[in-house]
C-alpha positions as a Markdown table, in Angstrom:
| # | Residue | x | y | z |
|---|---|---|---|---|
| 1 | Unk | 99.7 | 185.2 | -56.2 |
| 2 | Unk | 99.0 | 183.0 | -59.1 |
| 3 | Unk | 102.0 | 181.9 | -61.0 |
| 4 | Unk | 102.4 | 183.6 | -64.4 |
| 5 | Unk | 102.2 | 181.5 | -67.5 |
| 6 | Unk | 105.5 | 181.0 | -69.3 |
| 7 | Unk | 105.8 | 182.6 | -72.8 |
| 8 | Unk | 107.3 | 185.3 | -74.8 |
| 9 | Unk | 108.4 | 188.2 | -72.6 |
| 10 | Unk | 108.2 | 186.0 | -69.4 |
| 11 | Unk | 111.6 | 186.0 | -67.8 |
| 12 | Unk | 110.8 | 183.1 | -65.4 |
| 13 | Unk | 111.1 | 180.3 | -68.0 |
| 14 | Unk | 112.7 | 180.0 | -71.5 |
| 15 | Unk | 110.9 | 178.3 | -74.3 |
| 16 | Unk | 112.8 | 176.0 | -76.6 |
| 17 | Unk | 113.7 | 177.9 | -79.7 |
| 18 | Unk | 111.9 | 176.8 | -82.9 |
| 19 | Unk | 115.1 | 176.1 | -84.8 |
| 20 | Unk | 116.3 | 173.9 | -81.9 |
| 21 | Unk | 113.1 | 171.9 | -82.0 |
| 22 | Unk | 113.4 | 171.5 | -85.7 |
| 23 | Unk | 117.0 | 170.3 | -85.4 |
| 24 | Unk | 115.9 | 167.7 | -82.8 |
| 25 | Unk | 113.0 | 166.5 | -84.9 |
| 26 | Unk | 115.3 | 166.1 | -88.0 |
| 27 | Unk | 117.9 | 164.2 | -85.8 |
| 28 | Unk | 115.1 | 161.9 | -84.6 |
| 29 | Unk | 114.0 | 161.1 | -88.1 |
| 30 | Unk | 117.7 | 160.4 | -89.2 |
| 31 | Unk | 118.2 | 158.0 | -86.2 |
| 32 | Unk | 114.9 | 156.2 | -86.9 |
| 33 | Unk | 115.7 | 156.0 | -90.6 |
| 34 | Unk | 119.1 | 154.4 | -89.8 |
| 35 | Unk | 117.6 | 151.9 | -87.4 |
| 36 | Unk | 114.8 | 150.8 | -89.7 |
| 37 | Unk | 117.2 | 150.7 | -92.6 |
| 38 | Unk | 119.4 | 148.3 | -90.6 |
| 39 | Unk | 116.3 | 146.1 | -90.0 |
| 40 | Unk | 115.5 | 146.1 | -93.7 |
| 41 | Unk | 119.1 | 145.3 | -94.8 |
| 42 | Unk | 119.1 | 142.3 | -92.5 |
| 43 | Unk | 115.5 | 141.2 | -93.4 |
| 44 | Unk | 114.2 | 141.8 | -89.9 |
| 45 | Unk | 111.0 | 142.3 | -91.8 |
| 46 | Unk | 110.2 | 139.1 | -93.7 |
| 47 | Unk | 109.8 | 139.3 | -97.4 |
| 48 | Unk | 106.5 | 140.8 | -98.5 |
| 49 | Unk | 105.4 | 141.1 | -94.9 |
| 50 | Unk | 103.3 | 144.1 | -94.0 |
| 51 | Unk | 105.2 | 146.5 | -91.7 |
| 52 | Unk | 103.3 | 147.3 | -88.5 |
| 53 | Unk | 104.1 | 151.0 | -87.9 |
| 54 | Unk | 102.5 | 151.1 | -84.5 |
| 55 | Unk | 104.7 | 148.2 | -83.2 |
| 56 | Unk | 107.8 | 149.6 | -84.9 |
| 57 | Unk | 107.2 | 153.0 | -83.3 |
| 58 | Unk | 106.8 | 151.4 | -79.9 |
| 59 | Unk | 110.0 | 149.3 | -80.3 |
| 60 | Unk | 111.9 | 152.4 | -81.2 |
| 61 | Unk | 110.2 | 154.5 | -78.5 |
| 62 | Unk | 109.1 | 157.2 | -80.9 |
| 63 | Unk | 105.9 | 158.5 | -82.4 |
| 64 | Unk | 104.6 | 157.2 | -85.8 |
| 65 | Unk | 105.6 | 160.5 | -87.5 |
| 66 | Unk | 109.4 | 159.8 | -87.8 |
| 67 | Unk | 108.6 | 156.1 | -88.6 |
| 68 | Unk | 106.3 | 157.1 | -91.4 |
| 69 | Unk | 108.9 | 159.6 | -92.7 |
| 70 | Unk | 111.6 | 156.9 | -92.6 |
| 71 | Unk | 109.5 | 154.4 | -94.4 |
| 72 | Unk | 108.7 | 156.9 | -97.1 |
| 73 | Unk | 112.4 | 157.5 | -97.6 |
| 74 | Unk | 113.2 | 153.7 | -97.5 |
| 75 | Unk | 110.6 | 153.2 | -100.2 |
| 76 | Unk | 112.5 | 155.7 | -102.4 |
| 77 | Unk | 115.7 | 153.8 | -101.6 |
| 78 | Unk | 114.2 | 150.4 | -102.6 |
| 79 | Unk | 114.0 | 148.8 | -99.2 |
| 80 | Unk | 110.2 | 148.7 | -98.8 |
| 81 | Unk | 107.2 | 149.0 | -101.0 |
| 82 | Unk | 103.8 | 150.7 | -100.3 |
| 83 | Unk | 100.3 | 149.7 | -101.3 |
| 84 | Unk | 97.7 | 152.5 | -101.3 |
| 85 | Unk | 95.4 | 152.4 | -98.3 |
| 86 | Unk | 97.2 | 149.3 | -96.9 |
| 87 | Unk | 100.6 | 150.5 | -95.8 |
| 88 | Unk | 104.2 | 149.5 | -96.2 |
| 89 | Unk | 105.6 | 146.1 | -97.1 |
| 90 | Unk | 109.0 | 144.5 | -96.8 |
| 91 | Unk | 111.0 | 144.0 | -100.1 |
| 92 | Unk | 110.7 | 140.7 | -101.9 |
| 93 | Unk | 113.4 | 138.0 | -101.9 |
| 94 | Unk | 113.3 | 136.0 | -105.1 |
| 95 | Unk | 116.1 | 134.6 | -107.4 |
| 96 | Unk | 115.0 | 137.2 | -110.0 |
| 97 | Unk | 115.3 | 140.1 | -107.5 |
| 98 | Unk | 118.8 | 138.9 | -106.4 |
| 99 | Unk | 120.0 | 138.5 | -110.0 |
| 100 | Unk | 118.6 | 141.9 | -111.0 |
| 101 | Unk | 120.5 | 143.7 | -108.2 |
| 102 | Unk | 123.7 | 142.0 | -109.1 |
| 103 | Unk | 123.3 | 142.8 | -112.8 |
| 104 | Unk | 122.7 | 146.4 | -112.0 |
| 105 | Unk | 125.8 | 146.4 | -109.7 |
| 106 | Unk | 127.9 | 144.9 | -112.5 |
| 107 | Unk | 126.8 | 147.5 | -115.0 |
| 108 | Unk | 127.7 | 150.4 | -112.6 |
| 109 | Unk | 131.1 | 148.9 | -111.6 |
| 110 | Unk | 132.0 | 148.0 | -115.2 |
| 111 | Unk | 131.4 | 151.6 | -116.3 |
| 112 | Unk | 133.2 | 153.0 | -113.2 |
| 113 | Unk | 136.3 | 150.7 | -113.9 |
| 114 | Unk | 136.6 | 152.2 | -117.4 |
| 115 | Unk | 136.6 | 155.7 | -116.0 |
| 116 | Unk | 139.0 | 154.7 | -113.3 |
| 117 | Unk | 141.5 | 153.6 | -115.9 |
| 118 | Unk | 141.3 | 157.0 | -117.4 |
| 119 | Unk | 141.1 | 159.3 | -114.4 |
| 120 | Unk | 142.8 | 157.6 | -111.4 |
| 121 | Unk | 146.4 | 158.5 | -110.6 |
| 122 | Unk | 149.0 | 155.8 | -110.1 |
| 123 | Unk | 149.2 | 156.7 | -106.4 |
| 124 | Unk | 145.4 | 156.3 | -106.0 |
| 125 | Unk | 145.5 | 153.0 | -107.7 |
| 126 | Unk | 148.3 | 151.8 | -105.4 |
| 127 | Unk | 146.4 | 153.0 | -102.4 |
| 128 | Unk | 143.3 | 151.0 | -103.4 |
| 129 | Unk | 145.5 | 147.9 | -104.1 |
| 130 | Unk | 147.2 | 148.2 | -100.8 |
| 131 | Unk | 143.9 | 148.5 | -98.9 |
| 132 | Unk | 142.8 | 145.2 | -100.4 |
| 133 | Unk | 146.2 | 143.5 | -99.8 |
| 134 | Unk | 145.8 | 144.0 | -96.1 |
| 135 | Unk | 142.9 | 141.5 | -96.4 |
| 136 | Unk | 144.6 | 139.1 | -98.8 |
| 137 | Unk | 145.2 | 136.3 | -96.3 |
| 138 | Unk | 142.2 | 134.1 | -95.7 |
| 139 | Unk | 143.9 | 132.7 | -92.5 |
| 140 | Unk | 144.3 | 136.2 | -91.1 |
| 141 | Unk | 140.7 | 137.2 | -91.7 |
| 142 | Unk | 139.1 | 134.5 | -89.5 |
| 143 | Unk | 135.6 | 135.4 | -90.5 |
| 144 | Unk | 133.6 | 135.3 | -93.7 |
| 145 | Unk | 131.6 | 138.3 | -92.4 |
| 146 | Unk | 134.8 | 140.4 | -92.2 |
| 147 | Unk | 135.7 | 139.3 | -95.7 |
| 148 | Unk | 132.2 | 140.5 | -96.8 |
| 149 | Unk | 132.9 | 143.9 | -95.3 |
| 150 | Unk | 136.3 | 144.1 | -96.9 |
| 151 | Unk | 134.9 | 143.0 | -100.3 |
| 152 | Unk | 132.3 | 145.8 | -100.2 |
| 153 | Unk | 135.0 | 148.3 | -99.3 |
| 154 | Unk | 137.2 | 147.1 | -102.1 |
| 155 | Unk | 134.5 | 147.5 | -104.7 |
| 156 | Unk | 133.5 | 150.9 | -103.4 |
| 157 | Unk | 137.1 | 152.0 | -103.6 |
| 158 | Unk | 137.3 | 150.9 | -107.2 |
| 159 | Unk | 134.2 | 152.9 | -108.1 |
| 160 | Unk | 135.5 | 156.0 | -106.2 |
| 161 | Unk | 138.5 | 156.0 | -108.6 |
| 162 | Unk | 136.0 | 156.8 | -111.4 |
| 163 | Unk | 135.6 | 160.2 | -109.8 |
| 164 | Unk | 131.9 | 160.1 | -110.9 |
| 165 | Unk | 129.8 | 161.2 | -108.0 |
| 166 | Unk | 126.6 | 159.7 | -109.4 |
| 167 | Unk | 128.1 | 156.3 | -109.9 |
| 168 | Unk | 129.6 | 156.4 | -106.4 |
| 169 | Unk | 126.2 | 157.3 | -104.8 |
| 170 | Unk | 124.3 | 154.7 | -106.9 |
| 171 | Unk | 126.7 | 151.9 | -105.8 |
| 172 | Unk | 126.6 | 153.0 | -102.1 |
| 173 | Unk | 122.8 | 152.6 | -102.1 |
| 174 | Unk | 123.0 | 149.3 | -104.1 |
| 175 | Unk | 125.6 | 147.9 | -101.7 |
| 176 | Unk | 123.3 | 148.3 | -98.8 |
| 177 | Unk | 120.5 | 146.5 | -100.7 |
| 178 | Unk | 122.7 | 143.5 | -101.5 |
| 179 | Unk | 124.7 | 143.4 | -98.2 |
| 180 | Unk | 122.5 | 140.5 | -96.9 |
| 181 | Unk | 123.2 | 138.5 | -100.1 |
| 182 | Unk | 126.9 | 139.3 | -100.2 |
| 183 | Unk | 127.3 | 137.9 | -96.7 |
| 184 | Unk | 125.5 | 134.7 | -97.7 |
| 185 | Unk | 127.5 | 134.4 | -100.9 |
| 186 | Unk | 130.9 | 134.7 | -99.1 |
| 187 | Unk | 130.0 | 132.1 | -96.5 |
| 188 | Unk | 131.3 | 129.5 | -99.0 |
| 189 | Unk | 135.1 | 128.9 | -98.7 |
| 190 | Unk | 135.5 | 128.2 | -102.5 |
| 191 | Unk | 133.6 | 131.4 | -103.3 |
| 192 | Unk | 135.9 | 133.4 | -100.9 |
| 193 | Unk | 139.0 | 131.9 | -102.5 |
| 194 | Unk | 137.7 | 132.7 | -106.0 |
| 195 | Unk | 137.0 | 136.3 | -104.8 |
| 196 | Unk | 140.6 | 136.8 | -103.7 |
| 197 | Unk | 142.0 | 135.4 | -107.0 |
| 198 | Unk | 139.6 | 137.6 | -109.1 |
| 199 | Unk | 140.4 | 140.7 | -107.0 |
| 200 | Unk | 144.1 | 140.3 | -107.7 |
| 201 | Unk | 143.4 | 140.0 | -111.5 |
| 202 | Unk | 141.2 | 143.1 | -111.4 |
| 203 | Unk | 143.9 | 145.0 | -109.6 |
| 204 | Unk | 146.5 | 143.9 | -112.2 |
| 205 | Unk | 144.2 | 145.1 | -115.0 |
| 206 | Unk | 143.8 | 148.4 | -113.2 |
| 207 | Unk | 147.5 | 148.9 | -112.8 |
| 208 | Unk | 147.9 | 148.2 | -116.6 |
| 209 | Unk | 144.9 | 150.5 | -117.3 |
| 210 | Unk | 143.4 | 147.7 | -119.3 |
| 211 | Unk | 139.9 | 149.1 | -119.3 |
| 212 | Unk | 138.3 | 146.5 | -121.6 |
| 213 | Unk | 139.9 | 143.5 | -119.9 |
| 214 | Unk | 139.3 | 144.7 | -116.4 |
| 215 | Unk | 135.7 | 145.6 | -117.1 |
| 216 | Unk | 135.1 | 142.2 | -118.5 |
| 217 | Unk | 136.7 | 140.6 | -115.4 |
| 218 | Unk | 134.5 | 142.7 | -113.1 |
| 219 | Unk | 131.3 | 141.8 | -114.9 |
| 220 | Unk | 132.1 | 138.0 | -114.6 |
| 221 | Unk | 133.2 | 138.5 | -111.0 |
| 222 | Unk | 130.0 | 140.2 | -110.0 |
| 223 | Unk | 127.1 | 138.7 | -112.1 |
| 224 | Unk | 125.3 | 135.8 | -110.6 |
| 225 | Unk | 124.2 | 132.9 | -112.8 |
| 226 | Unk | 120.5 | 131.9 | -112.6 |
| 227 | Unk | 121.5 | 128.8 | -110.6 |
| 228 | Unk | 123.6 | 130.8 | -108.2 |
| 229 | Unk | 120.9 | 133.4 | -107.7 |
| 230 | Unk | 118.4 | 130.6 | -106.8 |
| 231 | Unk | 120.9 | 129.2 | -104.3 |
| 232 | Unk | 121.6 | 132.5 | -102.6 |
| 233 | Unk | 117.9 | 133.3 | -102.5 |
| 234 | Unk | 117.1 | 129.9 | -101.0 |
| 235 | Unk | 119.8 | 130.2 | -98.3 |
| 236 | Unk | 118.6 | 133.7 | -97.5 |
| 237 | Unk | 115.0 | 132.6 | -97.1 |
| 238 | Unk | 116.1 | 129.8 | -94.9 |
| 239 | Unk | 118.0 | 132.2 | -92.7 |
| 240 | Unk | 115.1 | 134.6 | -92.4 |
| 241 | Unk | 112.5 | 132.0 | -91.5 |
| 242 | Unk | 114.7 | 130.3 | -89.0 |
| 243 | Unk | 115.5 | 133.6 | -87.2 |
| 244 | Unk | 119.2 | 133.6 | -88.1 |
| 245 | Unk | 119.2 | 136.3 | -90.8 |
| 246 | Unk | 121.2 | 138.9 | -88.9 |
């Protein structure tokens, strides 16, 4: 007897429910998005390079559909750009691009600090200060890369004290876009030492709820001079084109 086809009403086999397939597809897109985002953060795609979707899909062992969905999302997030009828391209790395990102970051954090002085409780301020104090010994850190992670966490914590969800979300996205440059910037021992001193001064201003003074300190702490932006961009490009970016 011929074997019956599987399908609705056939008790021999069960088809995968539609909602389960949809969940799996969404999960696949999220995983692909996270992987490609990591590539973009670390400049695995060289600046202004066309992204080969076929090769990327093969490397991630997926179809082009989740790759295309991830790239569209990454374009909205500022990690890639698209050209009609040509495809997606990696983000640029120029001194002006680096400077612009840091100026935007300074504007967000300055505003968030003012709100934090108004809205944060004393306990929340002390918890933020204590979290940073755990990283306050350069000798204990042992790695500039760890300090870069701690630095990002500290600045996110400051912004979270603003209790402004839009500022927090904006800074989270921006931190990912500048993570590559933050690591390079903090490779310099003098820059790390200055970071520690300035963080202590910012915490002191927050404890005193000195909104104007602390906001000014933050802006100076974050904003890169034109010369510094050129230096960071040059070091970044050297890393990328010698294969040591990550």
